[in-house]
Short mmCIF file of C-alpha atoms and ligand atoms in Angstrom, two decimals:
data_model
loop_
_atom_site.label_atom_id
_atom_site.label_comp_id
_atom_site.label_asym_id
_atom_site.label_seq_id
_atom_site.Cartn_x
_atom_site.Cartn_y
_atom_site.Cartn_z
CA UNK A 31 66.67 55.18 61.67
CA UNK A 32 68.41 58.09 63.09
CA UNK A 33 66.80 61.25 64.81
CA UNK A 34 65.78 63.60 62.09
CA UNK A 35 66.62 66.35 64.47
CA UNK A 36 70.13 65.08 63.84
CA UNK A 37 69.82 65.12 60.36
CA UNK A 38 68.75 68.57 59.44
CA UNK A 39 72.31 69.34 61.83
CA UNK A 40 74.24 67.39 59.94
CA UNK A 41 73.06 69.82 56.81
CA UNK A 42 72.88 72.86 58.42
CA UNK A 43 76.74 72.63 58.64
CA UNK A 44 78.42 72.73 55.70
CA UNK A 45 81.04 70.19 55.30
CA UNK A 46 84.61 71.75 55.95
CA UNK A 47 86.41 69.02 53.61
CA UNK A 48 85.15 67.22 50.40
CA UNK A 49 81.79 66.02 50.94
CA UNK A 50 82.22 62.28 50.07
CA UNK A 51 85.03 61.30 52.61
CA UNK A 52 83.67 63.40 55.42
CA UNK A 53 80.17 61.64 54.53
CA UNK A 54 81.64 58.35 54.51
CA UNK A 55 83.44 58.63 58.17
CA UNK A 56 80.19 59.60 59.52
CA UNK A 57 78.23 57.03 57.87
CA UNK A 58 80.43 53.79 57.54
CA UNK A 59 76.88 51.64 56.55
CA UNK A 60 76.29 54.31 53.51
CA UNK A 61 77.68 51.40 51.20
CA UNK A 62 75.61 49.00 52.11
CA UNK A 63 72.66 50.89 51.99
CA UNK A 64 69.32 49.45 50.45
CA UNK A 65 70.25 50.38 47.08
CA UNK A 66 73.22 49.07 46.92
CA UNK A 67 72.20 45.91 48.26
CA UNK A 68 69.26 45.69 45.78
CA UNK A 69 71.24 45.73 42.73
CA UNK A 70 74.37 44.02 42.69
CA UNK A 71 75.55 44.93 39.39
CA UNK A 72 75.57 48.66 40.33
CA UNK A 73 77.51 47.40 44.16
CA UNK A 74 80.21 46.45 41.37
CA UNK A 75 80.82 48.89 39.35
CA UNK A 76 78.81 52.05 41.05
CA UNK A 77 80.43 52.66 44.13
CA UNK A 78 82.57 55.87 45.45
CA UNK A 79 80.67 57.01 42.18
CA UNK A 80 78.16 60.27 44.07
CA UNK A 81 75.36 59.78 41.17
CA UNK A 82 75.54 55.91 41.74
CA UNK A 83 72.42 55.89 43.99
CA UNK A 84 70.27 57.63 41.11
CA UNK A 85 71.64 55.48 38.10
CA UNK A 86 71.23 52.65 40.51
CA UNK A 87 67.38 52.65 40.49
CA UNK A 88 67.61 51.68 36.99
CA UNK A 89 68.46 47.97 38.27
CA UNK A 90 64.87 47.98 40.10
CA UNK A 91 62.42 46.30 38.17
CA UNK A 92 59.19 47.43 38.29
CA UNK A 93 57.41 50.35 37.95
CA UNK A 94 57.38 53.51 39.43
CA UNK A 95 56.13 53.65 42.84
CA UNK A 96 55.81 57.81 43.25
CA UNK A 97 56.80 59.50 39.89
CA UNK A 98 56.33 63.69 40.02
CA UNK A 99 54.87 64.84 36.40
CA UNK A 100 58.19 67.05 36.66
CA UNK A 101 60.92 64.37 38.17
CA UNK A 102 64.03 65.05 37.59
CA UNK A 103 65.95 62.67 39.23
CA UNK A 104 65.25 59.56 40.30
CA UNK A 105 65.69 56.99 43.22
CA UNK A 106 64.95 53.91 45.13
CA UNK A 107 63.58 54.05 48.52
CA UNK A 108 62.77 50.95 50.49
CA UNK A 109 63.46 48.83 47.40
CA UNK A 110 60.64 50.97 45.33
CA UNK A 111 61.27 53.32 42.46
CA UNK A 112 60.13 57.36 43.44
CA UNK A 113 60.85 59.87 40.11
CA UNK A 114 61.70 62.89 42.26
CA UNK A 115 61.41 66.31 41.66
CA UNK A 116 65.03 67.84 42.75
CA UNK A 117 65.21 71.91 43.15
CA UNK A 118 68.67 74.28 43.83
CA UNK A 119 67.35 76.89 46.57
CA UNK A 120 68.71 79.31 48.76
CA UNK A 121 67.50 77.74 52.13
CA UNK A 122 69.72 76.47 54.66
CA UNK A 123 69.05 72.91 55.04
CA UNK A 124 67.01 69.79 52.76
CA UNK A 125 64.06 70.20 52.60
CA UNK A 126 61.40 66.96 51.46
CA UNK A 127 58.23 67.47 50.88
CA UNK A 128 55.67 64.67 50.27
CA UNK A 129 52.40 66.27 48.29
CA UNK A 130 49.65 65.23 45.59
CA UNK A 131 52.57 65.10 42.89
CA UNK A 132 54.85 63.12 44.63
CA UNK A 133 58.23 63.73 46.03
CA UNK A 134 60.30 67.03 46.26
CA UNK A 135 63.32 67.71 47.72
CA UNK A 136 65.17 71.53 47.89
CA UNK A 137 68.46 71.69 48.64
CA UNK A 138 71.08 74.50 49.01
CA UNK A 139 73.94 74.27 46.34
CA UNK A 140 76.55 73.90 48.89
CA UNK A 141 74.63 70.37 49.46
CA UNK A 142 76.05 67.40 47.58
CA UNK A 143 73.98 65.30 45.69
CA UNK A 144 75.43 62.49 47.51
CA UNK A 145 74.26 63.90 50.58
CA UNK A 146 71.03 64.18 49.48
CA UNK A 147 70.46 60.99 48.34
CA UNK A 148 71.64 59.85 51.59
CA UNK A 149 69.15 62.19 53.12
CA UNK A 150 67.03 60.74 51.07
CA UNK A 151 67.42 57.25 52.43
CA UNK A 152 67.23 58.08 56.14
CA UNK A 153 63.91 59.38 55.64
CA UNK A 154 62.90 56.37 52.61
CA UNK A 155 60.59 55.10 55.14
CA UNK A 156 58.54 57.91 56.34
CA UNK A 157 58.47 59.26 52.05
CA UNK A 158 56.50 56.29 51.44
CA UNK A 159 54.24 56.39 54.45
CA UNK A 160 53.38 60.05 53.80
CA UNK A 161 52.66 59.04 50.26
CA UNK A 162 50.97 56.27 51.06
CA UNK A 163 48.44 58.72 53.60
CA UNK A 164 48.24 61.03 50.86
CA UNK A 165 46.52 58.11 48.71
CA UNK A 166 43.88 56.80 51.47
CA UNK A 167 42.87 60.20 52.02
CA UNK A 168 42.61 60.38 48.16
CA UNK A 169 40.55 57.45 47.86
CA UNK A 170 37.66 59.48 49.93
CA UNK A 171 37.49 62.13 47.74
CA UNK A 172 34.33 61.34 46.58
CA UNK A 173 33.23 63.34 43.11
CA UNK A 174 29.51 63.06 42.56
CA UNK A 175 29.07 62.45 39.26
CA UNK A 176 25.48 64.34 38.53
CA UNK A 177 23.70 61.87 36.11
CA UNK A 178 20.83 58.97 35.63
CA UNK A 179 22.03 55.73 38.16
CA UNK A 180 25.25 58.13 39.82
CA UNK A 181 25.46 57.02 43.43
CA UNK A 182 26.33 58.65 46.44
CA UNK A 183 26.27 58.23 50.13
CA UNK A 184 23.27 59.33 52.66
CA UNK A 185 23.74 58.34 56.10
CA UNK A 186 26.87 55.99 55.35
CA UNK A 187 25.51 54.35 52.83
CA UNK A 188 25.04 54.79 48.80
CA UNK A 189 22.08 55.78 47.58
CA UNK A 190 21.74 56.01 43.50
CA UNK A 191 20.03 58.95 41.49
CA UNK A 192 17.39 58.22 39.29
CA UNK A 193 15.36 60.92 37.19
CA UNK A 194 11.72 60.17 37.67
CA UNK A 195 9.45 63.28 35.72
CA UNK A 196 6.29 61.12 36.66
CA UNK A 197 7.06 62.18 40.42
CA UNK A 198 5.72 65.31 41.90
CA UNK A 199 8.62 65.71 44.35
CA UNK A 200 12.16 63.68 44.94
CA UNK A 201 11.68 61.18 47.67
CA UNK A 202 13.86 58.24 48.48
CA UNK A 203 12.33 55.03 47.74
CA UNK A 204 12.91 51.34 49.89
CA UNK A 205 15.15 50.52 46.89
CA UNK A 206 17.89 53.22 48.22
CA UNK A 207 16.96 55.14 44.94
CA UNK A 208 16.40 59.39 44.99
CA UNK A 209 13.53 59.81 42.85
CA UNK A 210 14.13 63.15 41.20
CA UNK A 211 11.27 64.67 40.48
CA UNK A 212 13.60 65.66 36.94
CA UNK A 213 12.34 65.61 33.33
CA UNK A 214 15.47 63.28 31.54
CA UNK A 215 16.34 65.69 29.13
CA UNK A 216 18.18 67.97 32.63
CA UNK A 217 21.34 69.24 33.29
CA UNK A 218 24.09 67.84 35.39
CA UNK A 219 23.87 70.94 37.33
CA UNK A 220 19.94 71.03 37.91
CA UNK A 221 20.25 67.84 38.82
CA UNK A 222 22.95 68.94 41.36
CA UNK A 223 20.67 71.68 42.66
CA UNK A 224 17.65 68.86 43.26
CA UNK A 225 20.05 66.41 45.04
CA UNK A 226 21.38 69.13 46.99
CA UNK A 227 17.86 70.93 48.15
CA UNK A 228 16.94 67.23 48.96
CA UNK A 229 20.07 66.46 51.26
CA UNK A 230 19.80 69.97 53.09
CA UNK A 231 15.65 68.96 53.60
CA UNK A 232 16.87 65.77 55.06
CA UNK A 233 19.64 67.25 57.18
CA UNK A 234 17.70 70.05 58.43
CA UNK A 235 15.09 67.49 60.06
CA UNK A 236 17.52 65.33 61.20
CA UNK A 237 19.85 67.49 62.81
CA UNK A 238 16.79 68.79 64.43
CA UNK A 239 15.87 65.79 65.84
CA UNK A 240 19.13 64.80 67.25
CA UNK A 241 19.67 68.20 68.99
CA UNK A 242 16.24 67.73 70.23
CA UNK A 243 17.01 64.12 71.21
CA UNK A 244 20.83 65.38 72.99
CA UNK A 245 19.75 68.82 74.51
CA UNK A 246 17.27 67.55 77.46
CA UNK A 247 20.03 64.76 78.01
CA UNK A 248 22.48 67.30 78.61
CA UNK A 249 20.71 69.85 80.38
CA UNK A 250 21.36 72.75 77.25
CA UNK A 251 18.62 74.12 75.28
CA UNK A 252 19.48 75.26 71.70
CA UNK A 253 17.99 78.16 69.99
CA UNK A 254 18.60 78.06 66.08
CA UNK A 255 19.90 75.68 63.77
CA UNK A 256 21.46 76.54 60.68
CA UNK A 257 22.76 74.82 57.82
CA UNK A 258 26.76 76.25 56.72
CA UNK A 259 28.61 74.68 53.85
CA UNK A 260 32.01 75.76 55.20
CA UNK A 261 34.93 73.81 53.49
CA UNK A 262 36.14 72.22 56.92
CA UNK A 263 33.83 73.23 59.70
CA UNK A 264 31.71 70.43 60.66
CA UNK A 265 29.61 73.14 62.87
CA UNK A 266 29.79 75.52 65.64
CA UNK A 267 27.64 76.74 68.61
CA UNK A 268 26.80 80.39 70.12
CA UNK A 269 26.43 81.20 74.07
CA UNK A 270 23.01 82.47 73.02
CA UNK A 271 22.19 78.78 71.58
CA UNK A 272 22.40 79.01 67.82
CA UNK A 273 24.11 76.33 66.41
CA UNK A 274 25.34 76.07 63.19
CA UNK A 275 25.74 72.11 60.72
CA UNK A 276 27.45 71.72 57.63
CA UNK A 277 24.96 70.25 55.75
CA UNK A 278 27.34 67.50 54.38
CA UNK A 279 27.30 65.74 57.52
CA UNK A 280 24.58 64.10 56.00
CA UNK A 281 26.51 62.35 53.81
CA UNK A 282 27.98 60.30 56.85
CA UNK A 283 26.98 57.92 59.25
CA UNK A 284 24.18 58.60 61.76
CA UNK A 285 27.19 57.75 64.81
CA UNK A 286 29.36 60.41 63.11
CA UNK A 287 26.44 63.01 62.53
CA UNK A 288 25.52 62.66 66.31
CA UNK A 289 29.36 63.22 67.44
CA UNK A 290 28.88 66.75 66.18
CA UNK A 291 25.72 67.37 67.23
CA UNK A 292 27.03 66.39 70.85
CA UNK A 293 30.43 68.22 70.38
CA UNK A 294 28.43 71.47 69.84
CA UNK A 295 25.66 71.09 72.51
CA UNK A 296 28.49 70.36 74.59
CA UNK A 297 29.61 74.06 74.18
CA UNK A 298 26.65 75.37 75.32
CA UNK A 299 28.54 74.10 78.54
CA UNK A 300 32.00 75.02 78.23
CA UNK A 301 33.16 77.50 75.17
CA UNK A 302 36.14 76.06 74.93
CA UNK A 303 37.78 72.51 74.22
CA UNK A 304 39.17 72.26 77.97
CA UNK A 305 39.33 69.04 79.74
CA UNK A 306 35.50 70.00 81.27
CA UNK A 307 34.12 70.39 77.70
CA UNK A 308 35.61 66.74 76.74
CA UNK A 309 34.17 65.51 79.99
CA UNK A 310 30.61 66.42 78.73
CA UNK A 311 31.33 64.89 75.70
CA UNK A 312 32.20 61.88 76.88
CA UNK A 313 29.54 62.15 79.50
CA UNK A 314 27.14 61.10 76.70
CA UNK A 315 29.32 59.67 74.14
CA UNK A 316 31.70 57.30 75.73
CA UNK A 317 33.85 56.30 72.08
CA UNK A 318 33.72 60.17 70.94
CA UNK A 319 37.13 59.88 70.05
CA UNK A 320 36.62 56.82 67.93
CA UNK A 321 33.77 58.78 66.81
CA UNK A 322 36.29 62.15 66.16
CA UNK A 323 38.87 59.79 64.62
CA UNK A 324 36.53 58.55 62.06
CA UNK A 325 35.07 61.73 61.33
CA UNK A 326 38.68 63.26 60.97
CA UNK A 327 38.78 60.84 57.67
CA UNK A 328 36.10 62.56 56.14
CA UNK A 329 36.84 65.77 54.31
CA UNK A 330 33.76 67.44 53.68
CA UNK A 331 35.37 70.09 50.85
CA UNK A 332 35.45 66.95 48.49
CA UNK A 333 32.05 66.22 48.57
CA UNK A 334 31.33 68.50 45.45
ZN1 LIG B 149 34.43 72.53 69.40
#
């Protein structure tokens, strides 16, 4: 795979003679490129032809690896199928962009589509790795579904709602089940409310305890906790010792909830993330960046 520094020059200048035989002196391997090697019939009859690449995706079986709701060209990248959404803009180079949809590419109109699709296949490998990111991080968005037997993680692992009118409060029983303290005949969203007031009880002590636990160990003393709900923030610290939690960190494991508590003790030390602060990190947390790492996985925002 070439430099992609190198490609976005070869598209910055526009090509001084027809695009195709230009292309093809730079690029002596473009006709023997995946696609063409993939279908034979198209190596036959397609080549020279500047749409070829497109029509040639036809002759992959199979179903559509990436397909954009509003494709309007397709392709074959690393012997898969991507439906591609293809845009005319006034920008000076092709752009690709890999998001929730799928695939889009800009190009200026001075840019062949031949070009593109060569583009296209320089960069086939890193299109389906970005898509293929987008989908594990997909996979942990994690949509609690507010109803009788929904589950939902505390501490790293699932717990399961049940709606219990007998009890006089929700509690967690040795079965991993939240007794909410609910008549049946509730709303999704009141049963929201009572999950939520439960989790922020629960994380309120615990954080507690771990800063209590942390603090003497790293010669800090903290003032206030309080709980945030920020979209992204796991928490944050003040020289005067307040420190703020999401409270959704208590949706994750005890070894992740304790990174944070330790990241913002830490900056009762050192307001800053200079190589001191990460020394009194690690000072007490020898794997924090396995811990970081694994936190890093976790978006809190989808926790809804
Ligand atoms: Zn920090």
């Amino acid at each position: 795979m070439r430099n992609p520094l190198q490609l976005v020059l070869d598209f910055l200048s526009p090509p001084q003679e027809p695009a195709p035989s230009s292309v093809r002196k730079a690029r002596p391997t473009f006709t023997s490129s995946p696609i063409s090697s993939l279908s034979p019939t198209n190596q036959a009859s397609g080549l020279g032809n500047p749409t070829s690449a497109a029509n040639s995706a036809t002759a992959v079986s199979g179903e559509i690896a990436i397909a954009h709701p509003r494709a309007n060209r397709e392709t074959v990248l690393e012997g898969m199928r991507v439906a591609y959404l293809f845009q005319r803009v006034r920008r000076r180079s092709i752009g690709f962009v890999v998001g929730p949809d799928g695939l889009e590419v800009r190009a200026p109109k001075w840019v062949t589509l031949k070009e593109v699709e060569m583009g296209l296949q320089e960069r086939g490998e890193w299109v389906l790795r970005k898509w293929a990111e987008l989908q594990e991080r997909q996979k942990n968005i994690r949509q609690i579904e507010w109803r009788e037997g929904a589950s939902l993680d505390y501490l790293g692992e699932p717990i399961h709602l049940h709606l219990s009118p007998q009890n006089g409060r929700s509690e967690l029983n040795d079965q991993r089940q939240l007794l909410l303290a609910l008549p049946h005949s509730v709303e999704a969203s009141q049963i929201r409310d009572a999950v939520q007031a439960w989790l922020m009880r629960e994380a309120k002590v615990l954080f507690e305890q771990r800063l209590n636990h942390f603090a003497p160990l790293m010669g800090v003393q903290w003032r206030r906790l309080s709980l945030s709900n920020a979209g992204s923030r796991w928490g944050s610290a003040r020289v005067d010792g307040a420190i703020r939690l999401n409270w959704r960190l208590i949706h994750l494991k005890p070894e992740a909830i304790d990174y944070v508590v330790v990241h913002e003790l830490a900056h009762l030390h050192e307001m800053n993330h200079s190589p001191a602060f990460w020394k009194v990190v690690a000072d007490i947390l020898p794997d924090h960046l396995e811990r970081r790492k694994a936190l890093q996985k976790e978006n809190l925002a989808n926790w809804a």
